[in-house]
Amino acid sequence: MRKSFVKHSLVALGLLFSTHTFAATPQELLKQYEAQAKQENSAFTGFSSDKGASFFKAEHTHSDGKKVSCSTCHTADPRKQGKTRANKVIEPMVPSVNAQRFTDAAKVEKWFGRNCKDVLERACTAQEKGDYIQYLLSVK
Amino acid sequence: MKNWMQFLVLVTSISSAGTLLASGGFGEGGEGGEGRGKQMPTVTNVKWAAECASCHMLYHPGLLPEKSWNKVMAGLDKHFGENASLDAATQAEITRFLALNSADKSDNRRSSRISQSIATNAAPLRITETRYFTAKHDEVSAATFKRKSIGSASNCMACHKGAEKGDFSESQIKIPR
């Protein structure tokens, strides 16, 4: 009994810390998304930077008629600075250009949450998130 | 079971205390003793600075009354056409910070005038919709606000370089081309 409680507490501890702003690497985040993707889809075969690239550029026509994609704000070249709708600069998304990207799990999840809803009008799957990060890691 | 619960509570409180410490305490700030100055006091809160300046400049809490900030913060999921929602703890902390330093709580002339320009039954979501703002900018044309270097009236920083610190003094105004 005792033992399993200790184990549970450790798992809980891990969860607590992972929702706080503890440093991670893009590779660690990819591992987390991989575990999630396997749960979402038993036929999961891995992440693809090609699929991530087309996901990033794909335009979606919203229910209100507006066309949006991830590159609307992040620009078509993820090595470049982007711009928000309110005209503020967004630093580049590629980790080799901007080392701060994909180092904070809570921040990454927050923005996937907001931006996927904004662009796709739904949440992104773990597969899509992983493909996207894989793509950004492949851009040098 | 009991041990496990206690452990969880302990860990939770340690980690949230950490967050509080890291945020430098809410509501703090304001240059104590400065009195009834013209410019808004410098205020800081780590969460506010991190969460409210990624899409646009940081708007000083002294620019809107508490009732407006409460409304802004209650509608973050549909924030000017964007989803700016936060986890409940962060949202509560930022709301408190904004309320404590809001235009109706801040002891400077500019904030008082902004407050006074808003009807008692109104709670505008935009600073740019207040009578104070429109009166102060009646000589700036719509075309000027739309310049590429500016974007819109909401981008105070483009013309008031001290805007994030609450400094709108006339000597600091420069309209970019």
Short mmCIF file of C-alpha atoms in Angstrom, two decimals:
data_model
loop_
_atom_site.label_atom_id
_atom_site.label_comp_id
_atom_site.label_asym_id
_atom_site.label_seq_id
_atom_site.Cartn_x
_atom_site.Cartn_y
_atom_site.Cartn_z
CA MET A 1 0.00 0.00 0.00
CA ARG A 2 2.51 2.52 1.25
CA LYS A 3 4.73 1.99 -1.75
CA SER A 4 2.03 2.75 -4.25
CA PHE A 5 1.15 5.93 -2.41
CA VAL A 6 4.74 7.06 -2.65
CA LYS A 7 4.68 6.26 -6.31
CA HIS A 8 1.47 8.22 -6.79
CA SER A 9 2.91 11.16 -4.95
CA LEU A 10 5.94 11.14 -7.19
CA VAL A 11 3.76 11.10 -10.27
CA ALA A 12 1.71 13.95 -8.81
CA LEU A 13 4.92 15.81 -8.05
CA GLY A 14 6.04 15.40 -11.64
CA LEU A 15 2.70 16.70 -12.92
CA LEU A 16 2.82 19.68 -10.61
CA PHE A 17 6.24 20.68 -11.72
CA SER A 18 5.52 20.13 -15.36
CA THR A 19 2.64 22.60 -15.25
CA HIS A 20 4.91 25.20 -13.70
CA THR A 21 7.55 26.96 -15.67
CA PHE A 22 10.35 24.48 -15.49
CA ALA A 23 12.91 24.47 -18.24
CA ALA A 24 12.61 21.77 -20.86
CA THR A 25 14.24 21.17 -24.21
CA PRO A 26 12.36 20.85 -27.52
CA GLN A 27 13.46 17.19 -27.59
CA GLU A 28 11.88 16.55 -24.19
CA LEU A 29 8.66 18.18 -25.32
CA LEU A 30 8.68 15.99 -28.42
CA LYS A 31 8.95 12.90 -26.19
CA GLN A 32 5.92 14.05 -24.20
CA TYR A 33 3.90 14.63 -27.35
CA GLU A 34 5.02 11.25 -28.68
CA ALA A 35 3.65 9.51 -25.57
CA GLN A 36 0.40 11.42 -25.98
CA ALA A 37 0.19 10.71 -29.72
CA LYS A 38 0.54 6.98 -29.06
CA GLN A 39 -2.39 7.17 -26.71
CA GLU A 40 -4.49 9.13 -29.18
CA ASN A 41 -3.66 6.82 -32.07
CA SER A 42 -2.46 3.24 -31.73
CA ALA A 43 -1.23 3.34 -35.34
CA PHE A 44 1.15 6.25 -34.58
CA THR A 45 4.37 5.87 -36.56
CA GLY A 46 6.36 8.96 -35.62
CA PHE A 47 6.53 12.67 -36.35
CA SER A 48 7.19 14.10 -39.80
CA SER A 49 8.82 17.46 -40.46
CA ASP A 50 7.25 17.51 -43.95
CA LYS A 51 3.78 17.21 -42.48
CA GLY A 52 4.74 19.86 -39.94
CA ALA A 53 5.79 22.21 -42.74
CA SER A 54 2.51 21.89 -44.61
CA PHE A 55 0.55 22.18 -41.35
CA PHE A 56 2.33 25.47 -40.63
CA LYS A 57 1.47 26.93 -44.04
CA ALA A 58 -1.99 25.46 -44.61
CA GLU A 59 -4.68 28.13 -44.96
CA HIS A 60 -8.01 27.57 -43.30
CA THR A 61 -11.15 29.43 -44.20
CA HIS A 62 -12.95 30.36 -41.01
CA SER A 63 -16.65 30.16 -40.44
CA ASP A 64 -16.61 33.98 -40.72
CA GLY A 65 -14.90 33.81 -44.13
CA LYS A 66 -11.44 35.00 -43.03
CA LYS A 67 -8.42 33.05 -44.21
CA VAL A 68 -5.82 32.21 -41.56
CA SER A 69 -2.82 30.00 -41.10
CA CYS A 70 -0.03 29.74 -38.53
CA SER A 71 2.09 31.77 -40.93
CA THR A 72 -0.41 34.66 -40.83
CA CYS A 73 1.30 35.76 -37.62
CA HIS A 74 4.52 33.73 -37.65
CA THR A 75 5.21 34.53 -41.39
CA ALA A 76 5.91 31.89 -44.03
CA ASP A 77 9.57 31.72 -42.95
CA PRO A 78 9.73 30.60 -39.30
CA ARG A 79 13.31 31.93 -39.06
CA LYS A 80 11.94 35.46 -39.42
CA GLN A 81 10.15 37.75 -36.98
CA GLY A 82 6.38 37.71 -37.26
CA LYS A 83 3.70 40.17 -36.25
CA THR A 84 0.51 40.01 -34.18
CA ARG A 85 -2.81 41.48 -35.27
CA ALA A 86 -2.10 44.38 -32.90
CA ASN A 87 1.17 45.07 -34.69
CA LYS A 88 3.61 43.70 -32.12
CA VAL A 89 6.73 41.80 -33.20
CA ILE A 90 6.77 38.03 -32.57
CA GLU A 91 10.28 36.61 -32.26
CA PRO A 92 11.22 33.76 -34.66
CA MET A 93 9.82 30.28 -33.96
CA VAL A 94 12.87 28.25 -34.99
CA PRO A 95 14.86 27.08 -31.93
CA SER A 96 18.20 27.37 -33.74
CA VAL A 97 17.48 31.09 -34.25
CA ASN A 98 15.59 31.75 -31.01
CA ALA A 99 16.85 29.49 -28.21
CA GLN A 100 13.92 30.36 -25.93
CA ARG A 101 11.40 28.51 -28.07
CA PHE A 102 10.01 25.20 -26.82
CA THR A 103 11.76 25.38 -23.47
CA ASP A 104 8.69 25.95 -21.30
CA ALA A 105 6.01 23.28 -21.47
CA ALA A 106 3.26 25.40 -19.93
CA LYS A 107 3.92 28.27 -22.32
CA VAL A 108 3.95 25.96 -25.33
CA GLU A 109 0.65 24.34 -24.31
CA LYS A 110 -0.93 27.74 -23.65
CA TRP A 111 -0.10 29.02 -27.12
CA PHE A 112 -0.96 25.79 -28.91
CA GLY A 113 -4.28 26.04 -27.10
CA ARG A 114 -4.95 29.61 -28.19
CA ASN A 115 -3.53 29.50 -31.69
CA CYS A 116 -4.95 26.15 -32.77
CA LYS A 117 -8.42 27.39 -31.80
CA ASP A 118 -7.70 30.65 -33.60
CA VAL A 119 -6.57 28.98 -36.83
CA LEU A 120 -8.28 25.56 -36.92
CA GLU A 121 -11.26 26.37 -34.70
CA ARG A 122 -10.39 23.23 -32.74
CA ALA A 123 -7.57 21.90 -30.56
CA CYS A 124 -4.46 20.49 -32.27
CA THR A 125 -3.72 16.79 -31.91
CA ALA A 126 -0.47 15.61 -30.31
CA GLN A 127 0.51 14.39 -33.80
CA GLU A 128 0.12 17.90 -35.24
CA LYS A 129 2.04 19.49 -32.36
CA GLY A 130 4.89 17.00 -32.70
CA ASP A 131 5.06 17.33 -36.50
CA TYR A 132 5.23 21.09 -36.10
CA ILE A 133 8.06 21.01 -33.55
CA GLN A 134 9.91 18.41 -35.65
CA TYR A 135 9.64 20.76 -38.64
CA LEU A 136 10.93 23.76 -36.70
CA LEU A 137 13.87 21.70 -35.42
CA SER A 138 14.73 20.71 -39.01
CA VAL A 139 14.92 24.35 -40.18
CA LYS A 140 18.45 25.67 -39.81
CA MET B 1 -4.12 7.72 2.26
CA LYS B 2 -3.67 10.49 4.78
CA ASN B 3 0.08 10.69 4.31
CA TRP B 4 -0.37 10.94 0.61
CA MET B 5 -2.83 13.79 0.91
CA GLN B 6 -0.62 15.71 3.29
CA PHE B 7 2.29 15.31 0.96
CA LEU B 8 0.28 16.65 -1.96
CA VAL B 9 -0.96 19.64 0.00
CA LEU B 10 2.59 20.40 1.07
CA VAL B 11 3.94 20.18 -2.44
CA THR B 12 1.10 22.27 -3.82
CA SER B 13 1.61 25.00 -1.28
CA ILE B 14 5.36 25.06 -1.80
CA SER B 15 5.02 25.37 -5.51
CA SER B 16 2.35 28.05 -5.38
CA ALA B 17 4.32 30.00 -2.78
CA GLY B 18 7.17 29.86 -5.26
CA THR B 19 4.94 31.40 -7.89
CA LEU B 20 3.88 34.15 -5.52
CA LEU B 21 7.45 34.96 -4.63
CA ALA B 22 8.47 34.94 -8.24
CA SER B 23 5.73 37.39 -9.07
CA GLY B 24 7.14 39.83 -6.57
CA GLY B 25 3.85 40.14 -4.75
CA PHE B 26 0.84 41.68 -6.38
CA GLY B 27 -0.33 45.18 -6.10
CA GLU B 28 3.04 46.37 -5.05
CA GLY B 29 4.67 49.20 -6.87
CA GLY B 30 3.85 52.79 -7.27
CA GLU B 31 6.55 55.15 -6.26
CA GLY B 32 5.58 55.60 -2.65
CA GLY B 33 5.39 59.16 -1.44
CA GLU B 34 5.43 60.68 -4.89
CA GLY B 35 2.03 62.15 -4.16
CA ARG B 36 -0.34 63.58 -6.68
CA GLY B 37 1.92 63.70 -9.70
CA LYS B 38 0.84 64.15 -13.26
CA GLN B 39 2.33 60.96 -14.70
CA MET B 40 1.16 57.54 -13.63
CA PRO B 41 3.36 55.76 -11.10
CA THR B 42 5.63 52.91 -12.19
CA VAL B 43 3.97 49.61 -11.31
CA THR B 44 5.20 46.06 -11.76
CA ASN B 45 3.85 42.55 -11.62
CA VAL B 46 5.70 39.69 -13.28
CA LYS B 47 2.58 37.76 -14.37
CA TRP B 48 0.95 40.85 -15.82
CA ALA B 49 4.09 41.77 -17.73
CA ALA B 50 4.46 38.23 -19.07
CA GLU B 51 0.82 37.61 -20.03
CA CYS B 52 -0.45 40.98 -21.18
CA ALA B 53 2.35 42.09 -23.51
CA SER B 54 2.74 39.22 -25.96
CA CYS B 55 0.14 40.47 -28.46
CA HIS B 56 0.42 44.21 -27.84
CA MET B 57 2.17 46.74 -25.61
CA LEU B 58 1.60 46.60 -21.88
CA TYR B 59 -1.30 48.92 -20.98
CA HIS B 60 -0.75 50.72 -17.66
CA PRO B 61 -3.47 49.83 -15.10
CA GLY B 62 -3.98 53.56 -14.44
CA LEU B 63 -5.49 53.92 -17.94
CA LEU B 64 -8.84 52.29 -17.07
CA PRO B 65 -11.07 52.13 -13.98
CA GLU B 66 -11.48 48.95 -11.97
CA LYS B 67 -14.89 48.17 -13.49
CA SER B 68 -13.32 48.15 -16.96
CA TRP B 69 -10.42 45.91 -15.95
CA ASN B 70 -12.83 43.48 -14.31
CA LYS B 71 -14.75 43.28 -17.56
CA VAL B 72 -11.60 42.88 -19.68
CA MET B 73 -10.34 40.12 -17.39
CA ALA B 74 -13.69 38.31 -17.30
CA GLY B 75 -13.82 38.10 -21.09
CA LEU B 76 -10.32 36.95 -22.01
CA ASP B 77 -11.60 33.95 -23.97
CA LYS B 78 -13.14 36.42 -26.44
CA HIS B 79 -10.69 39.29 -26.21
CA PHE B 80 -11.04 41.61 -29.24
CA GLY B 81 -11.47 38.61 -31.51
CA GLU B 82 -8.66 36.61 -29.91
CA ASN B 83 -8.39 33.97 -27.27
CA ALA B 84 -6.26 35.34 -24.43
CA SER B 85 -7.53 33.06 -21.68
CA LEU B 86 -5.41 32.23 -18.65
CA ASP B 87 -5.46 29.65 -15.89
CA ALA B 88 -7.69 30.71 -12.98
CA ALA B 89 -4.87 31.55 -10.54
CA THR B 90 -3.00 33.77 -12.99
CA GLN B 91 -6.21 35.47 -14.05
CA ALA B 92 -7.13 36.22 -10.43
CA GLU B 93 -3.68 37.58 -9.63
CA ILE B 94 -3.60 39.90 -12.65
CA THR B 95 -7.16 41.09 -12.00
CA ARG B 96 -6.20 42.00 -8.44
CA PHE B 97 -3.10 43.83 -9.59
CA LEU B 98 -5.01 45.82 -12.23
CA ALA B 99 -7.81 46.70 -9.81
CA LEU B 100 -5.40 47.89 -7.13
CA ASN B 101 -3.63 50.23 -9.55
CA SER B 102 -6.62 51.17 -11.68
CA ALA B 103 -7.52 54.70 -12.74
CA ASP B 104 -10.02 55.12 -9.90
CA LYS B 105 -7.51 53.88 -7.31
CA SER B 106 -4.45 55.66 -8.60
CA ASP B 107 -3.64 59.01 -7.08
CA ASN B 108 -2.46 60.95 -10.12
CA ARG B 109 -4.23 63.63 -12.11
CA ARG B 110 -4.22 61.79 -15.40
CA SER B 111 -5.88 58.67 -14.02
CA SER B 112 -8.49 60.76 -12.19
CA ARG B 113 -9.36 62.59 -15.41
CA ILE B 114 -9.72 59.32 -17.30
CA SER B 115 -12.04 58.01 -14.60
CA GLN B 116 -14.08 61.20 -14.60
CA SER B 117 -14.52 61.03 -18.39
CA ILE B 118 -16.37 57.71 -18.10
CA ALA B 119 -20.11 57.70 -17.35
CA THR B 120 -21.03 55.99 -14.08
CA ASN B 121 -23.01 53.28 -15.84
CA ALA B 122 -20.33 52.58 -18.48
CA ALA B 123 -17.33 50.24 -18.37
CA PRO B 124 -15.45 50.65 -21.67
CA LEU B 125 -13.10 47.82 -22.67
CA ARG B 126 -10.89 50.17 -24.61
CA ILE B 127 -8.84 53.14 -23.45
CA THR B 128 -9.21 54.45 -26.98
CA GLU B 129 -13.00 54.62 -26.50
CA THR B 130 -12.88 56.88 -23.45
CA ARG B 131 -13.85 60.52 -23.79
CA TYR B 132 -10.52 61.46 -22.26
CA PHE B 133 -8.65 59.69 -25.05
CA THR B 134 -10.72 61.04 -27.92
CA ALA B 135 -10.49 64.60 -26.56
CA LYS B 136 -6.70 64.41 -26.20
CA HIS B 137 -6.29 63.02 -29.73
CA ASP B 138 -8.81 65.07 -31.66
CA GLU B 139 -5.98 66.58 -33.68
CA VAL B 140 -4.51 63.25 -34.72
CA SER B 141 -6.21 62.10 -37.94
CA ALA B 142 -7.52 58.60 -38.60
CA ALA B 143 -5.02 58.32 -41.46
CA THR B 144 -2.13 59.02 -39.08
CA PHE B 145 -3.23 56.24 -36.72
CA LYS B 146 -3.37 53.86 -39.70
CA ARG B 147 0.23 54.50 -40.79
CA LYS B 148 2.25 51.34 -41.15
CA SER B 149 4.64 52.49 -38.45
CA ILE B 150 1.71 52.89 -36.03
CA GLY B 151 -1.04 50.41 -36.92
CA SER B 152 -3.85 51.80 -34.80
CA ALA B 153 -4.64 54.22 -31.98
CA SER B 154 -4.25 51.31 -29.56
CA ASN B 155 -0.51 51.23 -30.20
CA CYS B 156 0.33 54.07 -27.80
CA MET B 157 4.02 53.11 -27.82
CA ALA B 158 4.43 54.22 -31.40
CA CYS B 159 4.01 57.89 -30.37
CA HIS B 160 4.52 57.85 -26.58
CA LYS B 161 7.74 56.00 -25.97
CA GLY B 162 7.24 55.98 -22.19
CA ALA B 163 3.68 54.60 -22.48
CA GLU B 164 4.38 51.26 -20.80
CA LYS B 165 5.72 53.10 -17.77
CA GLY B 166 2.68 55.39 -17.68
CA ASP B 167 4.57 58.42 -19.04
CA PHE B 168 2.48 60.36 -21.56
CA SER B 169 4.15 63.74 -21.03
CA GLU B 170 4.02 66.06 -24.02
CA SER B 171 7.79 66.37 -24.23
CA GLN B 172 7.97 62.61 -24.98
CA ILE B 173 5.48 62.62 -27.88
CA LYS B 174 6.83 61.87 -31.33
CA ILE B 175 4.59 60.79 -34.21
CA PRO B 176 6.51 58.43 -36.55
CA ARG B 177 6.17 58.84 -40.32
#
